[in-house]
PDB file of C-alpha atoms in Angstrom:
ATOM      1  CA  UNK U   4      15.755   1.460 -41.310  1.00 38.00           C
ATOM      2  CA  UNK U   5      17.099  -1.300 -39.872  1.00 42.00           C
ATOM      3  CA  UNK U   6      17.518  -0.753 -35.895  1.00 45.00           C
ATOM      4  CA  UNK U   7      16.611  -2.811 -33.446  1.00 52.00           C
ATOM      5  CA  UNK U   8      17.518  -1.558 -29.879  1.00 48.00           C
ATOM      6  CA  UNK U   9      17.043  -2.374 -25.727  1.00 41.00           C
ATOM      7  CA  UNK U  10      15.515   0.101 -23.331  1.00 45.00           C
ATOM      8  CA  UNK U  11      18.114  -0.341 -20.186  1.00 48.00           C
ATOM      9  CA  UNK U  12      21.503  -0.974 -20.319  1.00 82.00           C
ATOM     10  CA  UNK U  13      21.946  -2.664 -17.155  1.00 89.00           C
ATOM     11  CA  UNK U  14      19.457  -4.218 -15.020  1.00 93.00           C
ATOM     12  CA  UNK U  15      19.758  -5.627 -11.043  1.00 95.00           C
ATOM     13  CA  UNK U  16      17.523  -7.996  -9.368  1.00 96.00           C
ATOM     14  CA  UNK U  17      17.467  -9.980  -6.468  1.00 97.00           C
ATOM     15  CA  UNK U  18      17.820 -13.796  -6.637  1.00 97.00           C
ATOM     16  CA  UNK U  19      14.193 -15.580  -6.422  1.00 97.00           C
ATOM     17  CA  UNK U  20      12.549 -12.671  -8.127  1.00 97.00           C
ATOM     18  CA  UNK U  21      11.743 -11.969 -11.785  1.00 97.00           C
ATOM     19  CA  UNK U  22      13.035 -10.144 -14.009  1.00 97.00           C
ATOM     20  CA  UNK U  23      11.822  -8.259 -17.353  1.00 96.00           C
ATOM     21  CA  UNK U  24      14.234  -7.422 -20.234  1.00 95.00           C
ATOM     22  CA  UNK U  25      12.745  -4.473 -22.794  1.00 93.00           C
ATOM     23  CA  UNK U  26      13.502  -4.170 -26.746  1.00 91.00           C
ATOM     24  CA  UNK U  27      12.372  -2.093 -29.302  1.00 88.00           C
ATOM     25  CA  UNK U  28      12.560  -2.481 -32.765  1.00 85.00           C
ATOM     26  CA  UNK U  29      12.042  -0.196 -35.675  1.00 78.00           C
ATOM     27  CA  UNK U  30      10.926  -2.379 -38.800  1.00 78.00           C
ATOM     28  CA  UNK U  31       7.737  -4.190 -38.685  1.00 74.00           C
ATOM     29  CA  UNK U  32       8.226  -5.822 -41.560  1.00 76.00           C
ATOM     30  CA  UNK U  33      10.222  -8.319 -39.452  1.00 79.00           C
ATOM     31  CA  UNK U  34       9.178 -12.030 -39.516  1.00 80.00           C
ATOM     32  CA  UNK U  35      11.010 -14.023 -36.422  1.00 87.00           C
ATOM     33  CA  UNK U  36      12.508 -11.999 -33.061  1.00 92.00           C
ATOM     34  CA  UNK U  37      14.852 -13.989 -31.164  1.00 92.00           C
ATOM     35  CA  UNK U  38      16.592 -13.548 -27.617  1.00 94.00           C
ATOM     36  CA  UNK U  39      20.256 -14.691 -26.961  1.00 94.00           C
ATOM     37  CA  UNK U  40      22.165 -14.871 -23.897  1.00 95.00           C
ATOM     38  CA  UNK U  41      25.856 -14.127 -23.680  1.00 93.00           C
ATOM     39  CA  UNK U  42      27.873 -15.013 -20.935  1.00 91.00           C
ATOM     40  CA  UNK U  43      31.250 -13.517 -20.730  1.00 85.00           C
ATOM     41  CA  UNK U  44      33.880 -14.837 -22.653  1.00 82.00           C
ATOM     42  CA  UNK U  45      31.190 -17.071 -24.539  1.00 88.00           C
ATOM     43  CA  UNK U  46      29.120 -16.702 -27.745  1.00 91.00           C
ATOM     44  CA  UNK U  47      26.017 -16.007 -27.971  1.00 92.00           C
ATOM     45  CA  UNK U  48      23.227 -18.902 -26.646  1.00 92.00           C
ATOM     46  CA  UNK U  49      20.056 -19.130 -28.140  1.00 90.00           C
ATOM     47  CA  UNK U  50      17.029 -18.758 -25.239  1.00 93.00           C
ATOM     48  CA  UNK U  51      13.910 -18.234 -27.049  1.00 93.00           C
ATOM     49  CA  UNK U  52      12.702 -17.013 -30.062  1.00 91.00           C
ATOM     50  CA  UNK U  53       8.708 -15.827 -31.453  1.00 93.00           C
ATOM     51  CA  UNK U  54       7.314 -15.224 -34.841  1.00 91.00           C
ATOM     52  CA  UNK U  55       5.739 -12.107 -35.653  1.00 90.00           C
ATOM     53  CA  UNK U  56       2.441 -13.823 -36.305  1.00 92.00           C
ATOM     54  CA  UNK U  57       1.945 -14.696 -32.382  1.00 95.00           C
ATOM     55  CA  UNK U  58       2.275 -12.775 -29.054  1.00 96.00           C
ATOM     56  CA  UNK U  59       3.344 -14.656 -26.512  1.00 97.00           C
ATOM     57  CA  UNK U  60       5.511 -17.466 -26.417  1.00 97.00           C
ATOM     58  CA  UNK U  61       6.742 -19.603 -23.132  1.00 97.00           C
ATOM     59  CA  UNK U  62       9.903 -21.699 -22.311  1.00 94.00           C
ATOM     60  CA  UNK U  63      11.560 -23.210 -19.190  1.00 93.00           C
ATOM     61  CA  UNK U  64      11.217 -20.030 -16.864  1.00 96.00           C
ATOM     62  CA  UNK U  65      11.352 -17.540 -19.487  1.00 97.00           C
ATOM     63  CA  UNK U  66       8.071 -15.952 -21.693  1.00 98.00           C
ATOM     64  CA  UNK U  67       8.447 -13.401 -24.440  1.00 97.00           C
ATOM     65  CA  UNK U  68       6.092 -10.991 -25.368  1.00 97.00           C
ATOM     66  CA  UNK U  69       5.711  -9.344 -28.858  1.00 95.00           C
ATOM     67  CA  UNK U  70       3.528  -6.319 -29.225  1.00 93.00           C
ATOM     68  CA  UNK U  71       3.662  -5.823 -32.763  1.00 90.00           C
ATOM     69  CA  UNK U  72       1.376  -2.379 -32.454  1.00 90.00           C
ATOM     70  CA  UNK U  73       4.172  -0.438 -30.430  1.00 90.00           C
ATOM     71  CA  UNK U  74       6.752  -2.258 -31.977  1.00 90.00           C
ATOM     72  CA  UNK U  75       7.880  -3.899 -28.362  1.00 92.00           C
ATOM     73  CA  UNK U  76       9.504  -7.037 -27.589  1.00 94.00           C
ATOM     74  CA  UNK U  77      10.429  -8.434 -23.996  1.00 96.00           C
ATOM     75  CA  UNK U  78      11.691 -11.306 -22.148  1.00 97.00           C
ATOM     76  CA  UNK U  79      10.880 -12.418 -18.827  1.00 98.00           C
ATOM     77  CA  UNK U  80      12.783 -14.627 -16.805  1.00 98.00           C
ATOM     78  CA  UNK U  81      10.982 -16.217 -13.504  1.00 97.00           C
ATOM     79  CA  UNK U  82      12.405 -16.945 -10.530  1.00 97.00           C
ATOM     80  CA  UNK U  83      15.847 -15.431 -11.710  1.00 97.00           C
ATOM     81  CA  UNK U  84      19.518 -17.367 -10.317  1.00 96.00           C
ATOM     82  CA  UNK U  85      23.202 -16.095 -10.087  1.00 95.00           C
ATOM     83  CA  UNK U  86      23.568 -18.234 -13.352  1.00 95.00           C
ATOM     84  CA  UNK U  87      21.149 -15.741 -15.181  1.00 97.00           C
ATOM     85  CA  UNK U  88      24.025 -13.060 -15.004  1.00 96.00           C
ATOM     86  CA  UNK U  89      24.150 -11.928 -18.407  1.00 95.00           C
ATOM     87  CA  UNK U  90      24.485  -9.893 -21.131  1.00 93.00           C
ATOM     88  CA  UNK U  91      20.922 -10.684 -22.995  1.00 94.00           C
ATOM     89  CA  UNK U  92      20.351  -9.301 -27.076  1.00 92.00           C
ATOM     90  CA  UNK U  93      16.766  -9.069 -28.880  1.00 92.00           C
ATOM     91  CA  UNK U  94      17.739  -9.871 -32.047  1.00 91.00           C
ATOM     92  CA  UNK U  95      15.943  -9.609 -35.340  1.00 88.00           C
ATOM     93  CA  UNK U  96      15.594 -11.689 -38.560  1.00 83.00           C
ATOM     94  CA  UNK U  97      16.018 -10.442 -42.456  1.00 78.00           C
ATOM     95  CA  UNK U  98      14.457 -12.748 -44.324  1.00 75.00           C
ATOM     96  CA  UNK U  99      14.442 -10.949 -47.053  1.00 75.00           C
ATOM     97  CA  UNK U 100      18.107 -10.133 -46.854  1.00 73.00           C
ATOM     98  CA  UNK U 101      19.608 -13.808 -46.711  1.00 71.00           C
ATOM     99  CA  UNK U 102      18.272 -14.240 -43.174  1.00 73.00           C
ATOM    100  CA  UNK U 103      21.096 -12.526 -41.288  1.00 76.00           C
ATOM    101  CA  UNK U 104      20.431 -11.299 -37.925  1.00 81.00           C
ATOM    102  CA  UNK U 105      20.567  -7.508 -36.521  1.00 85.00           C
ATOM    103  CA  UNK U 106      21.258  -7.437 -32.812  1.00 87.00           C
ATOM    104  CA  UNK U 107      20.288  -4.876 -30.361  1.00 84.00           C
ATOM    105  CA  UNK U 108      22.835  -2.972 -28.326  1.00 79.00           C
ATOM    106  CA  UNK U 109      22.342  -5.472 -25.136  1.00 87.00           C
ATOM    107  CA  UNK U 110      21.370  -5.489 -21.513  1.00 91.00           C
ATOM    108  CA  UNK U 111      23.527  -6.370 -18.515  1.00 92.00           C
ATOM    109  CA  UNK U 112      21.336  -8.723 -16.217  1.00 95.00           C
ATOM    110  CA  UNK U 113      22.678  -8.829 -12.436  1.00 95.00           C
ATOM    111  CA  UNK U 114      21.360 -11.156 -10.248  1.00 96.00           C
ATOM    112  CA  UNK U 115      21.827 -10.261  -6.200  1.00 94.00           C
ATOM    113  CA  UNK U 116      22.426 -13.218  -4.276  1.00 89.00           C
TER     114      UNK U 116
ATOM    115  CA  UNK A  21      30.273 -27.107 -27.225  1.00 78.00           C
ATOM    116  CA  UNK A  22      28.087 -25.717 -29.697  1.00 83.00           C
ATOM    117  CA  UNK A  23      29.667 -27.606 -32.730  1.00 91.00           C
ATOM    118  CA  UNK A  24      30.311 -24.113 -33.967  1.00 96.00           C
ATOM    119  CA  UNK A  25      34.179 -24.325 -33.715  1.00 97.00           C
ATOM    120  CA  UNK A  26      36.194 -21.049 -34.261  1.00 98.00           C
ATOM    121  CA  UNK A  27      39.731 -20.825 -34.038  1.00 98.00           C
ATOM    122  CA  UNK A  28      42.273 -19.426 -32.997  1.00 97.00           C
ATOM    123  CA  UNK A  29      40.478 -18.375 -30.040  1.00 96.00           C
ATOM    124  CA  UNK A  30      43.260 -15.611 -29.474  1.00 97.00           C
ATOM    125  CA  UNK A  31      45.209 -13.464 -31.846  1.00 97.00           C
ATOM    126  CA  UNK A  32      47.572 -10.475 -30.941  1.00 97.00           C
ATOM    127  CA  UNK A  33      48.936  -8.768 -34.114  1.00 98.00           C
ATOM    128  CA  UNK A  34      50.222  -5.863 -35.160  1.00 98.00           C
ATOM    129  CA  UNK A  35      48.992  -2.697 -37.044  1.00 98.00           C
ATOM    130  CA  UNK A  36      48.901  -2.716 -40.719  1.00 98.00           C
ATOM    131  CA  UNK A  37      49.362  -6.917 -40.923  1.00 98.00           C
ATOM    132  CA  UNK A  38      46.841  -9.612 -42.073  1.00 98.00           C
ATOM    133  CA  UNK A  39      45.240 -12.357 -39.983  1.00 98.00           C
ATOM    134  CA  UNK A  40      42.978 -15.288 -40.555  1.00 98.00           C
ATOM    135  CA  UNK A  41      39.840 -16.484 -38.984  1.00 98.00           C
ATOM    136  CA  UNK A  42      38.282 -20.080 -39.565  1.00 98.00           C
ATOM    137  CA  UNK A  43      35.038 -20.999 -38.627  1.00 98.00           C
ATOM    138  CA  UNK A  44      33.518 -24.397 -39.188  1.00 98.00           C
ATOM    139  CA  UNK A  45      29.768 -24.564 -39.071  1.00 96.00           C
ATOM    140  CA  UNK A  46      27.111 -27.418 -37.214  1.00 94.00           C
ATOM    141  CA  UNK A  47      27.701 -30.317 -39.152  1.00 92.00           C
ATOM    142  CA  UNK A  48      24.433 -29.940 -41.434  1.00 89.00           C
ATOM    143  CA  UNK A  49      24.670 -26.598 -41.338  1.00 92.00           C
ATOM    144  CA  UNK A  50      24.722 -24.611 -44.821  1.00 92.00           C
ATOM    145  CA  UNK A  51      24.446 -21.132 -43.676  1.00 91.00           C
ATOM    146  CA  UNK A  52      27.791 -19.418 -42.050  1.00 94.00           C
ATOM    147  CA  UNK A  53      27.797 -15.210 -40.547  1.00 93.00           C
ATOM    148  CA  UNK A  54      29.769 -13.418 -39.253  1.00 96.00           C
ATOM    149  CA  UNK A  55      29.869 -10.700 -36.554  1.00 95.00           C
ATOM    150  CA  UNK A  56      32.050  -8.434 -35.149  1.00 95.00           C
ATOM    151  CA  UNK A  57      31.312  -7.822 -31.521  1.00 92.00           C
ATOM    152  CA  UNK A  58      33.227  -4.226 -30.227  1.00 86.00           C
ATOM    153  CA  UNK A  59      32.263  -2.348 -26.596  1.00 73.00           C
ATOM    154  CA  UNK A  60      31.243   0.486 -28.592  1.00 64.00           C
ATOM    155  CA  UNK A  61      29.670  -1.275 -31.610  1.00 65.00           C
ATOM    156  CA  UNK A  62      27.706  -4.594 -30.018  1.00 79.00           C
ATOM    157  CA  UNK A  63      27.378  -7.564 -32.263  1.00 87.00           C
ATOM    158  CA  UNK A  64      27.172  -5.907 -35.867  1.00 90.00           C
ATOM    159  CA  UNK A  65      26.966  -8.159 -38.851  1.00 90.00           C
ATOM    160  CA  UNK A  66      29.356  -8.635 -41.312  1.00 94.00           C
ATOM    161  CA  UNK A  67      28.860 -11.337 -43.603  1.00 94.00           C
ATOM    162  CA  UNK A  68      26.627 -14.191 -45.070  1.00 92.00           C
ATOM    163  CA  UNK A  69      27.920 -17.376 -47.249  1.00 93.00           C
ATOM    164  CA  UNK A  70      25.197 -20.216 -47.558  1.00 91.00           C
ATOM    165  CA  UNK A  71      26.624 -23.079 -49.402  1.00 93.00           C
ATOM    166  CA  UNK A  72      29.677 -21.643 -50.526  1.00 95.00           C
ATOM    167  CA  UNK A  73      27.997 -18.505 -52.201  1.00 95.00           C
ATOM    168  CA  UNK A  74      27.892 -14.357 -50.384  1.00 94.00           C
ATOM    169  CA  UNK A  75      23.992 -13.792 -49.436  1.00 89.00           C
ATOM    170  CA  UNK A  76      24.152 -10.548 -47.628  1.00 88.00           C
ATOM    171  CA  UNK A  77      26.967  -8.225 -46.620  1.00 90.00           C
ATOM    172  CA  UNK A  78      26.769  -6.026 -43.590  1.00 89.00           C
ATOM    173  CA  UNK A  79      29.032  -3.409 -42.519  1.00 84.00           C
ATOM    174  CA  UNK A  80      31.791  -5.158 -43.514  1.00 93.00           C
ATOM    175  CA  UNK A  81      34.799  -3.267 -44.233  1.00 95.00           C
ATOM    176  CA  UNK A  82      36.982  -3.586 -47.898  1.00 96.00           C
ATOM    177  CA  UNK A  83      39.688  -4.583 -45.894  1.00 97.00           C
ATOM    178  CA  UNK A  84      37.959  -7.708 -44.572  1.00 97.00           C
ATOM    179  CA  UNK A  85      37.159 -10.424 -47.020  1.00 97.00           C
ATOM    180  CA  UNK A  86      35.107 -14.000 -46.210  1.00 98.00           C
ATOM    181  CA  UNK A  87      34.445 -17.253 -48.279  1.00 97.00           C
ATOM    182  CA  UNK A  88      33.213 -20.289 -47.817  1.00 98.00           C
ATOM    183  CA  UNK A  89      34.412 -23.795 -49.002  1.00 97.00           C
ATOM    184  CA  UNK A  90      32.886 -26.640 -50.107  1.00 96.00           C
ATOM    185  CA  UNK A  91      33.646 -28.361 -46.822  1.00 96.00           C
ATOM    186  CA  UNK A  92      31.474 -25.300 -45.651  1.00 96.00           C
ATOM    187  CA  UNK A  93      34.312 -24.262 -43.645  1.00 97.00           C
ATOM    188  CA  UNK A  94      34.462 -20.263 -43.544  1.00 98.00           C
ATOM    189  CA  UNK A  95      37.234 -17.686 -43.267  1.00 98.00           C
ATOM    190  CA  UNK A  96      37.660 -13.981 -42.362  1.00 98.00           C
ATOM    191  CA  UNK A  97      40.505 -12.458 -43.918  1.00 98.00           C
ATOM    192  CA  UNK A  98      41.372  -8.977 -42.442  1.00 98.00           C
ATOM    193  CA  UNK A  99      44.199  -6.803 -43.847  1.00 98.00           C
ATOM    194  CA  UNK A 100      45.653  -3.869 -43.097  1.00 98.00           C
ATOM    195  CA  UNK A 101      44.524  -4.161 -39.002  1.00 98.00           C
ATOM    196  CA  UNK A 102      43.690  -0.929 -37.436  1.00 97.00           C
ATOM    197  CA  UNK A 103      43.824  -0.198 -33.660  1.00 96.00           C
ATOM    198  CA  UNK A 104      39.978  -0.139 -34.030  1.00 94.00           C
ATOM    199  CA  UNK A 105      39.593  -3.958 -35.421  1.00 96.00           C
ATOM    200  CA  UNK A 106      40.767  -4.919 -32.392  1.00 95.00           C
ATOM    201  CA  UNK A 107      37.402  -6.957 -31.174  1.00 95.00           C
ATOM    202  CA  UNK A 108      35.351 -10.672 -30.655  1.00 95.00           C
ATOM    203  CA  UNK A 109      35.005 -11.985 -34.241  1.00 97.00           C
ATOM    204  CA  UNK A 110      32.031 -14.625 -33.796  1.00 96.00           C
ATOM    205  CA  UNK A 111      30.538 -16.692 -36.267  1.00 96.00           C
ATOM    206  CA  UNK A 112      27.047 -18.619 -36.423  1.00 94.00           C
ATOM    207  CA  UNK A 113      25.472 -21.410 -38.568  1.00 93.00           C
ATOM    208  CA  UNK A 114      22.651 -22.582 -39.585  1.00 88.00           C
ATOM    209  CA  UNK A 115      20.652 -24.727 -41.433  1.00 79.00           C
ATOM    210  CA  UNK A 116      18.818 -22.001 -43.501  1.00 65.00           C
ATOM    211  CA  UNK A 117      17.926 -18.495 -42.666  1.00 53.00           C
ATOM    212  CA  UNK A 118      15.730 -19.716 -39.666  1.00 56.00           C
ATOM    213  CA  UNK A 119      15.884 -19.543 -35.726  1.00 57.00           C
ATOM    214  CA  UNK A 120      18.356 -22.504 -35.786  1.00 66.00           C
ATOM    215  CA  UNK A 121      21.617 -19.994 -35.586  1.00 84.00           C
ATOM    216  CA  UNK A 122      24.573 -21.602 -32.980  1.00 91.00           C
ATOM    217  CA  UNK A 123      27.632 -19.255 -32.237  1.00 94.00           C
ATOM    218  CA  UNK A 124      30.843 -20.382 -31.881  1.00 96.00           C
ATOM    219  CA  UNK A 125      32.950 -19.127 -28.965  1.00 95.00           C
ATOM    220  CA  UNK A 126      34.627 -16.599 -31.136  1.00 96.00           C
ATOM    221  CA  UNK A 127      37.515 -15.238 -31.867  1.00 97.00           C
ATOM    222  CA  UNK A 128      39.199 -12.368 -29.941  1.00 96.00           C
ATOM    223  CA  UNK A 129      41.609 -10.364 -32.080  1.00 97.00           C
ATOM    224  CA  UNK A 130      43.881  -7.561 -30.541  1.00 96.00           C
ATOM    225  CA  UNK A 131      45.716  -5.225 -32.685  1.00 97.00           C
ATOM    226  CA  UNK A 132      48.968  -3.439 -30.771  1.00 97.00           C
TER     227      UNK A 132
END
């Protein structure tokens, strides 16, 4: 089925050090993974996304990492800020259903100052 | 600003009315969703209209109703409001069915 869903609900970490967000997803027929970050009272902002075809893929402080064989996605930030505070969603694409989007349930990022 | 512009951006109504939700996409953009985002629920999708015609439906209730116009504006209709509708209504565009999605800042809809 369609499912696609985040280890932790809530994760603390001290400003300056990194921090790892899990997600697991249940259909591997899935072509494109994506991770959003939602601030409160905001929609959700597109961070990084990775095709199913690669592994790894880096931005501006943040890497995610597909395993395709366990079905595991992840998204490290480096060096993570107060401004990092965040709800942050794996999400996955449908292309084969009109390209809509199924989100996972979320994780709260808290960054100690 | 995104250039995903939603609106209103608050809406208190009552139980058992009808409300209306705009959304108008990127410019560009052909593709419009939907989502309802709940406490309980997280974002779930509703709805997809790509150039004026329904791609996909979610878990979109028969009391809700969306379509698309050929400015590529979008609307939510949603009758009959239950305590539990109460909830962030977002929308998204995009150019296709690609990585490209941009939310809009959503619409939060209470129901007293």
């Amino acid at each position: 089925g369609e499912s696609v869903g985040l280890h932790l609900p809530t994760l603390s970490v001290q400003e300056g050090d990194n921090s790892i967000i899990n997600c697991a997803y249940s259909n591997s027929a899935s072509d494109y993974f994506i991770w959003y970050k939602q601030e409160s009272g905001k929609g959700p902002q597109f961070i990084i996304d990775i095709r199913s075809n690669m592994d790894k893929r880096q931005g501006q402080r943040v890497t995610v990492l597909l395993n395709k064989t366990v079905k595991h996605l992840s998204l490290q930030i480096a060096a993570t800020q107060p401004g990092d505070s965040a709800v942050y969603f794996c999400a996955e694409i449908f292309y084969n259903q009109g390209g809509k989007l199924i989100f996972g349930q979320g994780t709260e990022l808290s960054v100690k100052p | 600003d995104s250039g995903v512009t939603q609106t209103p951006k608050h809406l208190i109504t009552a139980t058992g009315q009808r409300v209306t939700l705009r959304c108008s996409p990127r410019s560009g953009d052909l593709s419009v969703y939907w989502y309802q985002q709940s406490l309980d629920q997280g974002l779930q999708f509703l709805i997809h209209y790509y150039n004026g015609e329904e791609r996909a439906k979610g878990n979109i209730l028969e009391r809700f109703s969306a379509q698309q116009f050929p400015d590529l504006h979008s609307e939510l209709n949603l009758s009959s409001l239950e305590l539990g509708d109460s909830a962030l209504y977002f929308c998204a565009s995009s150019v296709g069915g690609t990585s490209g999605y941009t939310f809009g800042s959503g619409t939060r809809l209470t129901v007293v």
